[in-house]
mmCIF file of C-alpha atoms and ligand atoms in Angstrom:
data_model
loop_
_atom_site.group_PDB
_atom_site.id
_atom_site.type_symbol
_atom_site.label_atom_id
_atom_site.label_comp_id
_atom_site.label_asym_id
_atom_site.label_seq_id
_atom_site.Cartn_x
_atom_site.Cartn_y
_atom_site.Cartn_z
ATOM 1 C CA MET A 1 5.070 4.787 19.326
ATOM 2 C CA THR A 2 3.325 1.449 19.240
ATOM 3 C CA ALA A 3 0.562 0.853 16.776
ATOM 4 C CA SER A 4 -2.113 0.550 19.436
ATOM 5 C CA GLU A 5 -1.728 4.089 20.748
ATOM 6 C CA PRO A 6 -4.443 6.535 19.688
ATOM 7 C CA ALA A 7 -3.735 8.753 16.709
ATOM 8 C CA PRO A 8 -2.424 12.178 17.584
ATOM 9 C CA PRO A 9 -4.851 14.794 16.271
ATOM 10 C CA THR A 10 -3.692 16.014 12.876
ATOM 11 C CA PRO A 11 -4.828 19.508 11.907
ATOM 12 C CA THR A 12 -6.013 19.671 8.312
ATOM 13 C CA THR A 13 -7.095 22.217 5.799
ATOM 14 C CA PRO A 14 -9.828 21.018 3.413
ATOM 15 C CA THR A 15 -8.357 20.182 0.012
ATOM 16 C CA ALA A 16 -9.596 20.266 -3.566
ATOM 17 C CA THR A 17 -10.299 16.546 -3.293
ATOM 18 C CA ASP A 18 -12.432 17.191 -0.187
ATOM 19 C CA ALA A 19 -14.428 19.675 -2.254
ATOM 20 C CA ASP A 20 -14.807 17.169 -5.142
ATOM 21 C CA ALA A 21 -16.135 14.510 -2.785
ATOM 22 C CA ALA A 22 -18.538 16.948 -1.115
ATOM 23 C CA THR A 23 -19.792 18.159 -4.505
ATOM 24 C CA LEU A 24 -20.375 14.577 -5.657
ATOM 25 C CA PHE A 25 -22.187 13.872 -2.391
ATOM 26 C CA ALA A 26 -24.448 16.890 -2.942
ATOM 27 C CA GLU A 27 -25.209 15.777 -6.519
ATOM 28 C CA LEU A 28 -26.059 12.309 -5.272
ATOM 29 C CA THR A 29 -28.217 13.239 -2.301
ATOM 30 C CA GLY A 30 -29.166 16.909 -2.607
ATOM 31 C CA ARG A 31 -27.699 17.643 0.829
ATOM 32 C CA GLU A 32 -24.478 18.173 2.754
ATOM 33 C CA PRO A 33 -22.469 15.191 4.034
ATOM 34 C CA ASP A 34 -22.331 14.508 7.781
ATOM 35 C CA GLY A 35 -18.556 14.463 7.533
ATOM 36 C CA VAL A 36 -15.553 14.071 5.245
ATOM 37 C CA TRP A 37 -12.795 11.538 5.921
ATOM 38 C CA SER A 38 -9.602 10.863 3.991
ATOM 39 C CA ALA A 39 -6.738 8.397 3.817
ATOM 40 C CA PRO A 40 -3.482 8.530 1.835
ATOM 41 C CA GLY A 41 -1.728 6.262 -0.614
ATOM 42 C CA ARG A 42 1.759 5.069 0.278
ATOM 43 C CA ALA A 43 5.218 4.524 -1.096
ATOM 44 C CA ASN A 44 7.448 1.856 0.360
ATOM 45 C CA LEU A 45 10.980 2.908 1.232
ATOM 46 C CA ILE A 46 12.111 -0.720 1.486
ATOM 47 C CA GLY A 47 10.734 -4.177 2.341
ATOM 48 C CA GLU A 48 8.864 -5.652 -0.612
ATOM 49 C CA HIS A 49 6.701 -8.812 -0.485
ATOM 50 C CA THR A 50 7.935 -9.315 3.055
ATOM 51 C CA ASP A 51 4.574 -8.399 4.632
ATOM 52 C CA TYR A 52 2.718 -11.641 3.837
ATOM 53 C CA ASN A 53 5.845 -13.519 4.946
ATOM 54 C CA GLU A 54 5.390 -12.017 8.433
ATOM 55 C CA GLY A 55 8.531 -9.933 7.953
ATOM 56 C CA PHE A 56 9.480 -6.254 8.067
ATOM 57 C CA VAL A 57 8.478 -3.263 5.937
ATOM 58 C CA LEU A 58 9.258 0.466 5.983
ATOM 59 C CA PRO A 59 6.536 2.333 4.047
ATOM 60 C CA PHE A 60 5.389 5.927 4.388
ATOM 61 C CA ALA A 61 2.111 7.679 3.592
ATOM 62 C CA ILE A 62 2.241 10.089 0.631
ATOM 63 C CA PRO A 63 0.494 13.448 0.221
ATOM 64 C CA PHE A 64 -2.108 12.062 -2.210
ATOM 65 C CA ARG A 65 -5.380 11.103 -0.603
ATOM 66 C CA THR A 66 -8.717 9.463 -1.189
ATOM 67 C CA VAL A 67 -11.614 11.357 0.323
ATOM 68 C CA ALA A 68 -14.999 9.966 1.392
ATOM 69 C CA ALA A 69 -17.876 12.412 1.970
ATOM 70 C CA VAL A 70 -20.434 10.422 3.923
ATOM 71 C CA GLY A 71 -23.951 10.924 5.238
ATOM 72 C CA VAL A 72 -26.293 8.719 7.234
ATOM 73 C CA ARG A 73 -29.550 7.600 5.569
ATOM 74 C CA ASP A 74 -32.875 6.909 7.209
ATOM 75 C CA ASP A 75 -33.000 3.369 5.832
ATOM 76 C CA ALA A 76 -30.659 0.356 5.933
ATOM 77 C CA ARG A 77 -29.102 0.712 2.499
ATOM 78 C CA ILE A 78 -25.591 1.645 1.432
ATOM 79 C CA ARG A 79 -24.902 3.631 -1.731
ATOM 80 C CA VAL A 80 -21.414 4.356 -3.059
ATOM 81 C CA ALA A 81 -20.496 6.781 -5.826
ATOM 82 C CA SER A 82 -17.133 7.962 -7.071
ATOM 83 C CA THR A 83 -15.737 10.556 -9.400
ATOM 84 C CA PHE A 84 -14.037 7.753 -11.345
ATOM 85 C CA ALA A 85 -17.226 5.808 -12.217
ATOM 86 C CA GLU A 86 -20.426 6.779 -14.054
ATOM 87 C CA ASP A 87 -22.947 5.005 -11.885
ATOM 88 C CA ALA A 88 -23.508 4.734 -8.160
ATOM 89 C CA VAL A 89 -23.947 1.244 -6.660
ATOM 90 C CA GLU A 90 -26.618 0.689 -3.996
ATOM 91 C CA VAL A 91 -27.456 -2.391 -1.929
ATOM 92 C CA ALA A 92 -29.236 -3.225 1.310
ATOM 93 C CA LEU A 93 -26.756 -3.590 4.177
ATOM 94 C CA ASP A 94 -28.136 -7.054 4.872
ATOM 95 C CA ASP A 95 -27.408 -8.076 1.278
ATOM 96 C CA LEU A 96 -23.666 -7.423 1.682
ATOM 97 C CA ASP A 97 -23.398 -10.975 3.029
ATOM 98 C CA ASP A 98 -24.728 -12.269 -0.304
ATOM 99 C CA LEU A 99 -22.124 -10.283 -2.235
ATOM 100 C CA PHE A 100 -19.048 -11.181 -0.178
ATOM 101 C CA PRO A 101 -16.742 -12.982 0.222
ATOM 102 C CA THR A 102 -15.979 -13.089 -3.476
ATOM 103 C CA PRO A 103 -15.264 -16.747 -4.389
ATOM 104 C CA ALA A 104 -11.542 -17.318 -5.032
ATOM 105 C CA GLY A 105 -10.552 -16.846 -8.637
ATOM 106 C CA THR A 106 -13.702 -14.892 -9.583
ATOM 107 C CA SER A 107 -14.381 -11.175 -9.964
ATOM 108 C CA PRO A 108 -16.484 -9.275 -7.415
ATOM 109 C CA ARG A 109 -20.234 -9.245 -8.158
ATOM 110 C CA VAL A 110 -20.149 -5.436 -8.132
ATOM 111 C CA PRO A 111 -17.880 -3.154 -10.206
ATOM 112 C CA GLU A 112 -14.380 -3.540 -8.771
ATOM 113 C CA TRP A 113 -14.058 0.046 -7.479
ATOM 114 C CA ALA A 114 -17.302 -0.422 -5.482
ATOM 115 C CA ALA A 115 -16.033 -3.665 -3.928
ATOM 116 C CA TYR A 116 -13.529 -1.602 -1.880
ATOM 117 C CA PRO A 117 -15.970 0.589 0.105
ATOM 118 C CA LEU A 118 -18.738 -2.039 0.135
ATOM 119 C CA GLY A 119 -16.167 -4.640 1.209
ATOM 120 C CA VAL A 120 -15.133 -2.377 4.082
ATOM 121 C CA ALA A 121 -18.772 -2.052 5.215
ATOM 122 C CA TRP A 122 -19.127 -5.842 4.968
ATOM 123 C CA ALA A 123 -15.903 -6.492 6.902
ATOM 124 C CA LEU A 124 -16.920 -4.030 9.637
ATOM 125 C CA ARG A 125 -20.289 -5.772 10.013
ATOM 126 C CA GLN A 126 -18.497 -9.135 10.105
ATOM 127 C CA ALA A 127 -16.409 -7.710 12.963
ATOM 128 C CA GLY A 128 -19.591 -6.889 14.873
ATOM 129 C CA ALA A 129 -20.135 -3.243 13.921
ATOM 130 C CA SER A 130 -23.590 -2.074 12.948
ATOM 131 C CA GLY A 131 -25.285 1.162 12.099
ATOM 132 C CA PRO A 132 -27.665 2.940 9.781
ATOM 133 C CA GLY A 133 -27.507 3.065 6.002
ATOM 134 C CA VAL A 134 -25.035 5.502 4.461
ATOM 135 C CA ASP A 135 -24.302 7.373 1.250
ATOM 136 C CA ILE A 136 -20.583 7.516 0.408
ATOM 137 C CA ALA A 137 -19.130 9.791 -2.283
ATOM 138 C CA ILE A 138 -15.483 9.149 -3.129
ATOM 139 C CA ALA A 139 -12.892 11.347 -4.843
ATOM 140 C CA SER A 140 -9.164 10.710 -5.013
ATOM 141 C CA ASP A 141 -5.922 12.170 -6.258
ATOM 142 C CA VAL A 142 -3.912 8.989 -5.624
ATOM 143 C CA PRO A 143 -2.631 7.773 -9.007
ATOM 144 C CA VAL A 144 -4.427 4.499 -9.863
ATOM 145 C CA GLY A 145 -2.422 1.425 -10.898
ATOM 146 C CA ALA A 146 0.852 3.153 -10.017
ATOM 147 C CA GLY A 147 1.724 0.878 -7.107
ATOM 148 C CA LEU A 148 0.957 3.714 -4.682
ATOM 149 C CA SER A 149 -1.954 1.960 -2.948
ATOM 150 C CA SER A 150 -4.948 3.805 -4.269
ATOM 151 C CA SER A 151 -6.924 0.797 -3.021
ATOM 152 C CA ALA A 152 -5.706 1.044 0.590
ATOM 153 C CA ALA A 153 -6.566 4.746 0.451
ATOM 154 C CA ILE A 154 -10.201 3.985 -0.465
ATOM 155 C CA GLU A 155 -10.360 1.341 2.257
ATOM 156 C CA GLY A 156 -8.840 3.689 4.846
ATOM 157 C CA ALA A 157 -11.201 6.552 4.063
ATOM 158 C CA ALA A 158 -14.303 4.334 4.067
ATOM 159 C CA ALA A 159 -13.243 2.458 7.215
ATOM 160 C CA SER A 160 -12.509 5.703 9.101
ATOM 161 C CA ALA A 161 -15.874 7.172 8.122
ATOM 162 C CA LEU A 162 -17.936 4.109 9.029
ATOM 163 C CA ASN A 163 -15.980 3.580 12.254
ATOM 164 C CA ASP A 164 -17.078 7.058 13.359
ATOM 165 C CA LEU A 165 -20.639 7.048 11.990
ATOM 166 C CA TRP A 166 -21.362 3.549 13.319
ATOM 167 C CA SER A 167 -19.556 4.279 16.637
ATOM 168 C CA ALA A 168 -17.560 1.073 16.159
ATOM 169 C CA GLY A 169 -14.686 2.338 18.327
ATOM 170 C CA LEU A 170 -11.979 0.430 16.448
ATOM 171 C CA ASP A 171 -8.372 1.623 16.662
ATOM 172 C CA ARG A 172 -6.207 2.263 13.621
ATOM 173 C CA VAL A 173 -4.648 -1.189 13.539
ATOM 174 C CA ALA A 174 -8.092 -2.800 13.683
ATOM 175 C CA LEU A 175 -9.206 -0.535 10.828
ATOM 176 C CA ALA A 176 -6.140 -1.574 8.812
ATOM 177 C CA ARG A 177 -7.170 -5.212 9.327
ATOM 178 C CA ILE A 178 -10.700 -4.346 8.132
ATOM 179 C CA GLY A 179 -9.216 -2.770 4.993
ATOM 180 C CA ARG A 180 -7.048 -5.784 4.324
ATOM 181 C CA ARG A 181 -10.017 -8.114 4.748
ATOM 182 C CA ALA A 182 -11.960 -6.078 2.184
ATOM 183 C CA GLU A 183 -9.001 -6.255 -0.199
ATOM 184 C CA ASN A 184 -8.458 -10.002 0.276
ATOM 185 C CA GLU A 185 -12.028 -11.257 0.497
ATOM 186 C CA ALA A 186 -14.221 -8.678 -1.260
ATOM 187 C CA VAL A 187 -11.879 -7.558 -4.042
ATOM 188 C CA GLY A 188 -10.046 -10.885 -4.138
ATOM 189 C CA ALA A 189 -6.444 -9.598 -4.107
ATOM 190 C CA PRO A 190 -4.246 -11.822 -1.861
ATOM 191 C CA THR A 191 -2.171 -8.941 -0.467
ATOM 192 C CA GLY A 192 -0.484 -8.431 2.886
ATOM 193 C CA ILE A 193 -1.260 -5.661 5.378
ATOM 194 C CA MET A 194 1.519 -3.159 4.620
ATOM 195 C CA ASP A 195 -0.536 -0.731 2.547
ATOM 196 C CA GLN A 196 -3.452 -0.484 4.963
ATOM 197 C CA MET A 197 -1.128 -0.011 7.943
ATOM 198 C CA ALA A 198 0.809 2.727 6.132
ATOM 199 C CA SER A 199 -2.406 4.486 5.148
ATOM 200 C CA MET A 200 -3.791 4.360 8.686
ATOM 201 C CA LEU A 201 -0.595 5.108 10.653
ATOM 202 C CA GLY A 202 1.342 7.559 8.453
ATOM 203 C CA GLU A 203 2.840 10.664 10.026
ATOM 204 C CA PRO A 204 4.573 13.643 8.384
ATOM 205 C CA ASP A 205 8.322 13.136 7.912
ATOM 206 C CA ALA A 206 8.288 9.564 9.180
ATOM 207 C CA ALA A 207 8.323 6.058 7.772
ATOM 208 C CA ILE A 208 6.542 3.229 9.569
ATOM 209 C CA PHE A 209 8.789 0.385 10.664
ATOM 210 C CA LEU A 210 6.294 -2.425 10.870
ATOM 211 C CA ASP A 211 6.740 -5.952 12.108
ATOM 212 C CA CYS A 212 4.107 -7.766 10.062
ATOM 213 C CA ARG A 213 4.021 -10.716 12.477
ATOM 214 C CA THR A 214 3.132 -8.728 15.603
ATOM 215 C CA LEU A 215 1.868 -5.559 13.876
ATOM 216 C CA ASP A 216 4.104 -3.553 16.216
ATOM 217 C CA ALA A 217 4.845 -0.274 14.481
ATOM 218 C CA ALA A 218 7.476 2.371 15.193
ATOM 219 C CA LEU A 219 7.788 5.726 13.477
ATOM 220 C CA VAL A 220 11.266 6.278 12.047
ATOM 221 C CA PRO A 221 12.148 9.864 11.061
ATOM 222 C CA VAL A 222 13.320 9.812 7.455
ATOM 223 C CA GLY A 223 14.951 13.247 7.591
ATOM 224 C CA VAL A 224 15.090 13.577 3.825
ATOM 225 C CA ALA A 225 14.679 17.367 3.714
ATOM 226 C CA GLU A 226 17.133 17.915 6.589
ATOM 227 C CA ALA A 227 19.723 15.964 4.621
ATOM 228 C CA GLY A 228 19.143 18.209 1.592
ATOM 229 C CA LEU A 229 17.484 15.335 -0.270
ATOM 230 C CA ALA A 230 14.184 14.598 -1.981
ATOM 231 C CA ILE A 231 12.264 11.428 -2.828
ATOM 232 C CA LEU A 232 11.300 11.192 -6.472
ATOM 233 C CA VAL A 233 8.478 8.908 -7.641
ATOM 234 C CA MET A 234 8.794 7.639 -11.204
ATOM 235 C CA ASP A 235 5.435 6.205 -12.263
ATOM 236 C CA THR A 236 6.103 4.035 -15.322
ATOM 237 C CA ARG A 237 2.384 4.066 -16.209
ATOM 238 C CA VAL A 238 2.604 0.319 -16.699
ATOM 239 C CA LYS A 239 -0.567 -0.718 -14.878
ATOM 240 C CA HIS A 240 -0.473 -3.658 -12.536
ATOM 241 C CA ALA A 241 -3.135 -5.650 -10.665
ATOM 242 C CA HIS A 242 -2.507 -7.891 -7.678
ATOM 243 C CA SER A 243 -5.720 -9.897 -7.861
ATOM 244 C CA THR A 244 -4.237 -11.948 -10.694
ATOM 245 C CA GLY A 245 -1.067 -13.583 -11.923
ATOM 246 C CA GLY A 246 2.401 -12.879 -10.664
ATOM 247 C CA TYR A 247 1.618 -11.609 -7.170
ATOM 248 C CA ARG A 248 -0.332 -14.771 -6.333
ATOM 249 C CA GLU A 249 2.429 -16.974 -7.796
ATOM 250 C CA ARG A 250 5.110 -15.252 -5.733
ATOM 251 C CA ARG A 251 3.073 -15.815 -2.603
ATOM 252 C CA ALA A 252 2.741 -19.491 -3.450
ATOM 253 C CA SER A 253 6.527 -19.807 -3.978
ATOM 254 C CA CYS A 254 7.154 -18.215 -0.581
ATOM 255 C CA GLU A 255 4.742 -20.628 1.099
ATOM 256 C CA LYS A 256 6.450 -23.544 -0.643
ATOM 257 C CA GLY A 257 9.875 -22.304 0.501
ATOM 258 C CA ALA A 258 8.696 -21.975 4.113
ATOM 259 C CA GLU A 259 7.244 -25.481 4.009
ATOM 260 C CA ILE A 260 10.490 -26.948 2.684
ATOM 261 C CA MET A 261 12.402 -25.157 5.453
ATOM 262 C CA GLY A 262 9.925 -26.472 8.017
ATOM 263 C CA VAL A 263 8.955 -23.048 9.365
ATOM 264 C CA PRO A 264 5.598 -21.232 9.624
ATOM 265 C CA SER A 265 6.773 -18.395 7.383
ATOM 266 C CA LEU A 266 9.932 -17.069 5.727
ATOM 267 C CA ARG A 267 10.267 -14.612 8.616
ATOM 268 C CA ASP A 268 11.800 -17.552 10.436
ATOM 269 C CA VAL A 269 14.582 -18.061 7.888
ATOM 270 C CA SER A 270 17.791 -16.049 8.358
ATOM 271 C CA VAL A 271 20.601 -15.139 5.994
ATOM 272 C CA ASP A 272 22.704 -17.854 7.683
ATOM 273 C CA ASP A 273 20.111 -20.467 6.682
ATOM 274 C CA LEU A 274 20.422 -19.675 2.966
ATOM 275 C CA PRO A 275 23.149 -22.255 2.141
ATOM 276 C CA ARG A 276 20.908 -24.986 3.548
ATOM 277 C CA ALA A 277 17.920 -23.590 1.640
ATOM 278 C CA ALA A 278 19.953 -23.742 -1.583
ATOM 279 C CA GLU A 279 20.515 -27.457 -1.057
ATOM 280 C CA LEU A 280 16.894 -28.226 -0.269
ATOM 281 C CA MET A 281 14.960 -26.479 -3.033
ATOM 282 C CA ASP A 282 14.824 -25.874 -6.771
ATOM 283 C CA ASP A 283 16.579 -22.787 -8.113
ATOM 284 C CA VAL A 284 13.457 -20.667 -8.663
ATOM 285 C CA THR A 285 12.038 -21.306 -5.188
ATOM 286 C CA PHE A 286 15.459 -20.665 -3.682
ATOM 287 C CA ARG A 287 15.780 -17.298 -5.386
ATOM 288 C CA ARG A 288 12.284 -16.283 -4.207
ATOM 289 C CA VAL A 289 13.280 -17.262 -0.667
ATOM 290 C CA ARG A 290 16.622 -15.454 -0.923
ATOM 291 C CA HIS A 291 14.842 -12.233 -1.874
ATOM 292 C CA ILE A 292 12.545 -12.359 1.152
ATOM 293 C CA VAL A 293 15.285 -13.308 3.593
ATOM 294 C CA THR A 294 17.763 -10.678 2.393
ATOM 295 C CA GLU A 295 15.023 -8.041 2.046
ATOM 296 C CA ASN A 296 14.006 -8.521 5.677
ATOM 297 C CA GLN A 297 17.645 -7.962 6.627
ATOM 298 C CA ARG A 298 17.802 -4.862 4.413
ATOM 299 C CA VAL A 299 14.779 -3.362 6.189
ATOM 300 C CA LEU A 300 16.450 -3.877 9.571
ATOM 301 C CA ASP A 301 19.697 -2.420 8.195
ATOM 302 C CA THR A 302 17.883 0.582 6.695
ATOM 303 C CA VAL A 303 16.190 1.404 10.001
ATOM 304 C CA ARG A 304 19.526 1.188 11.821
ATOM 305 C CA VAL A 305 21.355 3.286 9.223
ATOM 306 C CA LEU A 306 18.579 5.916 9.147
ATOM 307 C CA ARG A 307 18.741 6.232 12.918
ATOM 308 C CA GLU A 308 22.543 6.279 13.131
ATOM 309 C CA ASP A 309 23.697 8.030 9.968
ATOM 310 C CA GLY A 310 20.616 9.556 8.308
ATOM 311 C CA ALA A 311 18.991 9.348 4.889
ATOM 312 C CA ARG A 312 22.185 9.979 2.909
ATOM 313 C CA ALA A 313 23.534 6.601 3.994
ATOM 314 C CA ILE A 314 20.693 4.313 2.788
ATOM 315 C CA GLY A 315 21.248 4.549 -0.971
ATOM 316 C CA ASP A 316 23.153 1.267 -1.378
ATOM 317 C CA LEU A 317 20.450 -0.643 0.495
ATOM 318 C CA LEU A 318 17.822 0.681 -1.930
ATOM 319 C CA VAL A 319 19.970 -0.345 -4.894
ATOM 320 C CA ALA A 320 20.519 -3.843 -3.470
ATOM 321 C CA SER A 321 16.774 -4.183 -2.875
ATOM 322 C CA HIS A 322 16.018 -3.381 -6.489
ATOM 323 C CA ALA A 323 18.600 -5.874 -7.760
ATOM 324 C CA SER A 324 17.057 -8.560 -5.568
ATOM 325 C CA MET A 325 13.571 -7.853 -6.914
ATOM 326 C CA ARG A 326 14.831 -7.772 -10.481
ATOM 327 C CA ASP A 327 17.033 -10.880 -10.385
ATOM 328 C CA ASP A 328 15.745 -13.115 -7.576
ATOM 329 C CA PHE A 329 12.062 -12.280 -7.089
ATOM 330 C CA GLU A 330 11.635 -11.316 -10.771
ATOM 331 C CA ILE A 331 8.889 -8.745 -10.273
ATOM 332 C CA SER A 332 10.445 -5.822 -12.104
ATOM 333 C CA VAL A 333 9.700 -4.838 -15.698
ATOM 334 C CA PRO A 334 11.969 -3.089 -18.245
ATOM 335 C CA GLU A 335 10.323 0.280 -17.563
ATOM 336 C CA LEU A 336 11.068 0.021 -13.815
ATOM 337 C CA ASP A 337 14.674 -1.030 -14.467
ATOM 338 C CA THR A 338 15.059 1.852 -16.915
ATOM 339 C CA ALA A 339 13.729 4.346 -14.355
ATOM 340 C CA VAL A 340 16.054 3.034 -11.638
ATOM 341 C CA ASP A 341 19.130 2.873 -13.891
ATOM 342 C CA ALA A 342 18.512 6.330 -15.377
ATOM 343 C CA ALA A 343 18.013 7.904 -11.949
ATOM 344 C CA LEU A 344 21.215 6.312 -10.625
ATOM 345 C CA ALA A 345 23.171 7.350 -13.706
ATOM 346 C CA ALA A 346 21.906 10.915 -13.191
ATOM 347 C CA GLY A 347 23.265 10.964 -9.638
ATOM 348 C CA ALA A 348 20.547 9.461 -7.418
ATOM 349 C CA LEU A 349 21.967 8.106 -4.147
ATOM 350 C CA GLY A 350 19.660 5.094 -4.391
ATOM 351 C CA ALA A 351 16.614 3.896 -6.331
ATOM 352 C CA ARG A 352 14.273 0.918 -6.363
ATOM 353 C CA MET A 353 10.876 -0.149 -7.596
ATOM 354 C CA THR A 354 8.216 0.276 -4.899
ATOM 355 C CA GLY A 355 5.087 -1.775 -4.256
ATOM 356 C CA GLY A 356 4.025 -5.110 -5.655
ATOM 357 C CA GLY A 357 5.848 -4.878 -8.996
ATOM 358 C CA PHE A 358 4.902 -5.987 -12.523
ATOM 359 C CA GLY A 359 4.486 -2.290 -13.320
ATOM 360 C CA GLY A 360 3.763 0.735 -11.172
ATOM 361 C CA ALA A 361 6.391 3.083 -9.788
ATOM 362 C CA ALA A 362 9.992 3.309 -8.663
ATOM 363 C CA ILE A 363 11.420 5.748 -6.134
ATOM 364 C CA ALA A 364 14.776 7.505 -6.130
ATOM 365 C CA LEU A 365 16.595 9.304 -3.340
ATOM 366 C CA ILE A 366 18.124 12.405 -4.908
ATOM 367 C CA GLU A 367 19.704 15.740 -4.065
ATOM 368 C CA GLN A 368 17.042 18.423 -3.579
ATOM 369 C CA ASP A 369 18.498 20.513 -6.369
ATOM 370 C CA ALA A 370 18.585 17.558 -8.786
ATOM 371 C CA VAL A 371 14.807 17.118 -9.165
ATOM 372 C CA LYS A 372 14.778 18.585 -12.660
ATOM 373 C CA SER A 373 17.974 16.972 -13.923
ATOM 374 C CA VAL A 374 17.026 13.472 -12.700
ATOM 375 C CA SER A 375 13.424 13.833 -13.939
ATOM 376 C CA ASP A 376 14.700 14.903 -17.361
ATOM 377 C CA ALA A 377 17.175 12.014 -17.456
ATOM 378 C CA VAL A 378 14.450 9.495 -16.653
ATOM 379 C CA ALA A 379 12.118 10.987 -19.282
ATOM 380 C CA ALA A 380 14.928 10.893 -21.849
ATOM 381 C CA ALA A 381 15.739 7.254 -21.074
ATOM 382 C CA PHE A 382 12.057 6.318 -21.503
ATOM 383 C CA ALA A 383 11.888 8.165 -24.824
ATOM 384 C CA ALA A 384 15.084 6.453 -26.013
ATOM 385 C CA SER A 385 13.583 3.034 -25.185
ATOM 386 C CA GLY A 386 10.287 3.855 -26.907
ATOM 387 C CA PHE A 387 8.318 3.707 -23.626
ATOM 388 C CA GLU A 388 5.327 5.924 -22.878
ATOM 389 C CA ALA A 389 6.477 9.023 -20.951
ATOM 390 C CA PRO A 390 6.589 8.399 -17.178
ATOM 391 C CA ALA A 391 4.924 10.649 -14.583
ATOM 392 C CA VAL A 392 7.686 11.942 -12.287
ATOM 393 C CA PHE A 393 7.047 13.873 -9.078
ATOM 394 C CA THR A 394 8.434 14.290 -5.547
ATOM 395 C CA VAL A 395 6.731 13.077 -2.370
ATOM 396 C CA THR A 396 7.286 13.694 1.321
ATOM 397 C CA PRO A 397 6.062 11.383 4.096
ATOM 398 C CA ALA A 398 2.567 12.569 5.054
ATOM 399 C CA ALA A 399 -0.242 12.059 7.571
ATOM 400 C CA GLY A 400 -2.359 8.918 7.732
ATOM 401 C CA ALA A 401 -6.150 8.566 7.717
ATOM 402 C CA HIS A 402 -8.235 11.157 9.544
ATOM 403 C CA ARG A 403 -11.470 13.074 9.545
ATOM 404 C CA ASP A 404 -11.073 16.221 7.428
ATOM 405 C CA VAL A 405 -14.356 18.044 8.000
HETATM 406 C C1 LIG B 1 1.212 -4.752 -2.675
HETATM 407 C C2 LIG B 1 0.451 -5.399 -1.541
HETATM 408 C C3 LIG B 1 1.230 -5.319 -0.223
HETATM 409 C C4 LIG B 1 2.662 -5.803 -0.399
HETATM 410 C C5 LIG B 1 3.301 -5.159 -1.623
HETATM 411 C C6 LIG B 1 4.661 -5.718 -1.909
HETATM 412 O O1 LIG B 1 1.307 -3.369 -2.461
HETATM 413 O O2 LIG B 1 -0.796 -4.781 -1.363
HETATM 414 O O3 LIG B 1 0.559 -6.051 0.764
HETATM 415 O O4 LIG B 1 2.709 -7.207 -0.462
HETATM 416 O O5 LIG B 1 2.510 -5.320 -2.786
HETATM 417 O O6 LIG B 1 5.552 -5.381 -0.917
#
């Protein structure tokens, strides 16, 4: 499949989160929504911080979703409400241009959660879409701050809804770009496009092999269940945010490394170039570069191994990816290392932190019948280190954004 093909229709059964969003919509407006749209969070199998370096990633959508119940208004205002905030936020559509873009280094002029859906409406209008005012009620079961892209899920649900209600006719890749623009320019987080693409393009049982330079995407069957395996998520509950601090610094180091190597982005540096890179740059920049270059190679290797030998054979690549993030890119935290080490010691075939780092979650590839033993081992290791208990659960690759009702 290429990313520009239309989405295959995905049959859905309304969920509890659909009902929460519809109930909130009814409380807000006194009527039924015109429709209900949803988009999932994601986990990344491998390929971290490679997206904004125009490299490769291999994420998959997870079965936790953000739902937007939406109705058209008879004026030109947009109102957003969510089950995770007390107050709704309402503005005139024309005033979105006064709110966004958010000046670099400042916080959005609206509460941060509202900057996601309002930013999507703004980005769609910037892209030429137009339509009537809307009320949007949002509910979600994607864990927040866990590195599972609760933000891309809000963007995907809002973008899908407005694309339909405003008859914008954008395809899924274009909607992913809209979501990323909202994230970068309305929320002010300098992220890449992996999360939005995963949320828009996810399919059951498949990971999305994405070339972040061309945005070509191919579905790669993960075959975890067929191999008798499961994917465990270990949410450390250490909250992270990508609008500040470390994420931005890592991006800057990557740009510096590319400049020193004389290439547009680190995508253009290969493993064979690393000895030359070591001579040209300071140790910290070199290690940042080495992570990106070797991680790109690991994504390519993982796709090949998955296709040739199946999920059982990718464990060592996951372990090497984590070591690279811990030692070279330095985006892990003790809780993530503890989760990974405990899972491996309890028999996981592979484990690595997933997402932007500095907190959030790790994943482990484990035997199906080891869910309890590995979960218990991770919980015990956290208790022994005096960390807050982690949230541990399994995920399977799931469907991307769609209209639910
Ligand atoms: C966050 C960002 C993504 C990506 C990952 C790291 O999830 O939103 O764009 O950079 O971190 O791989």
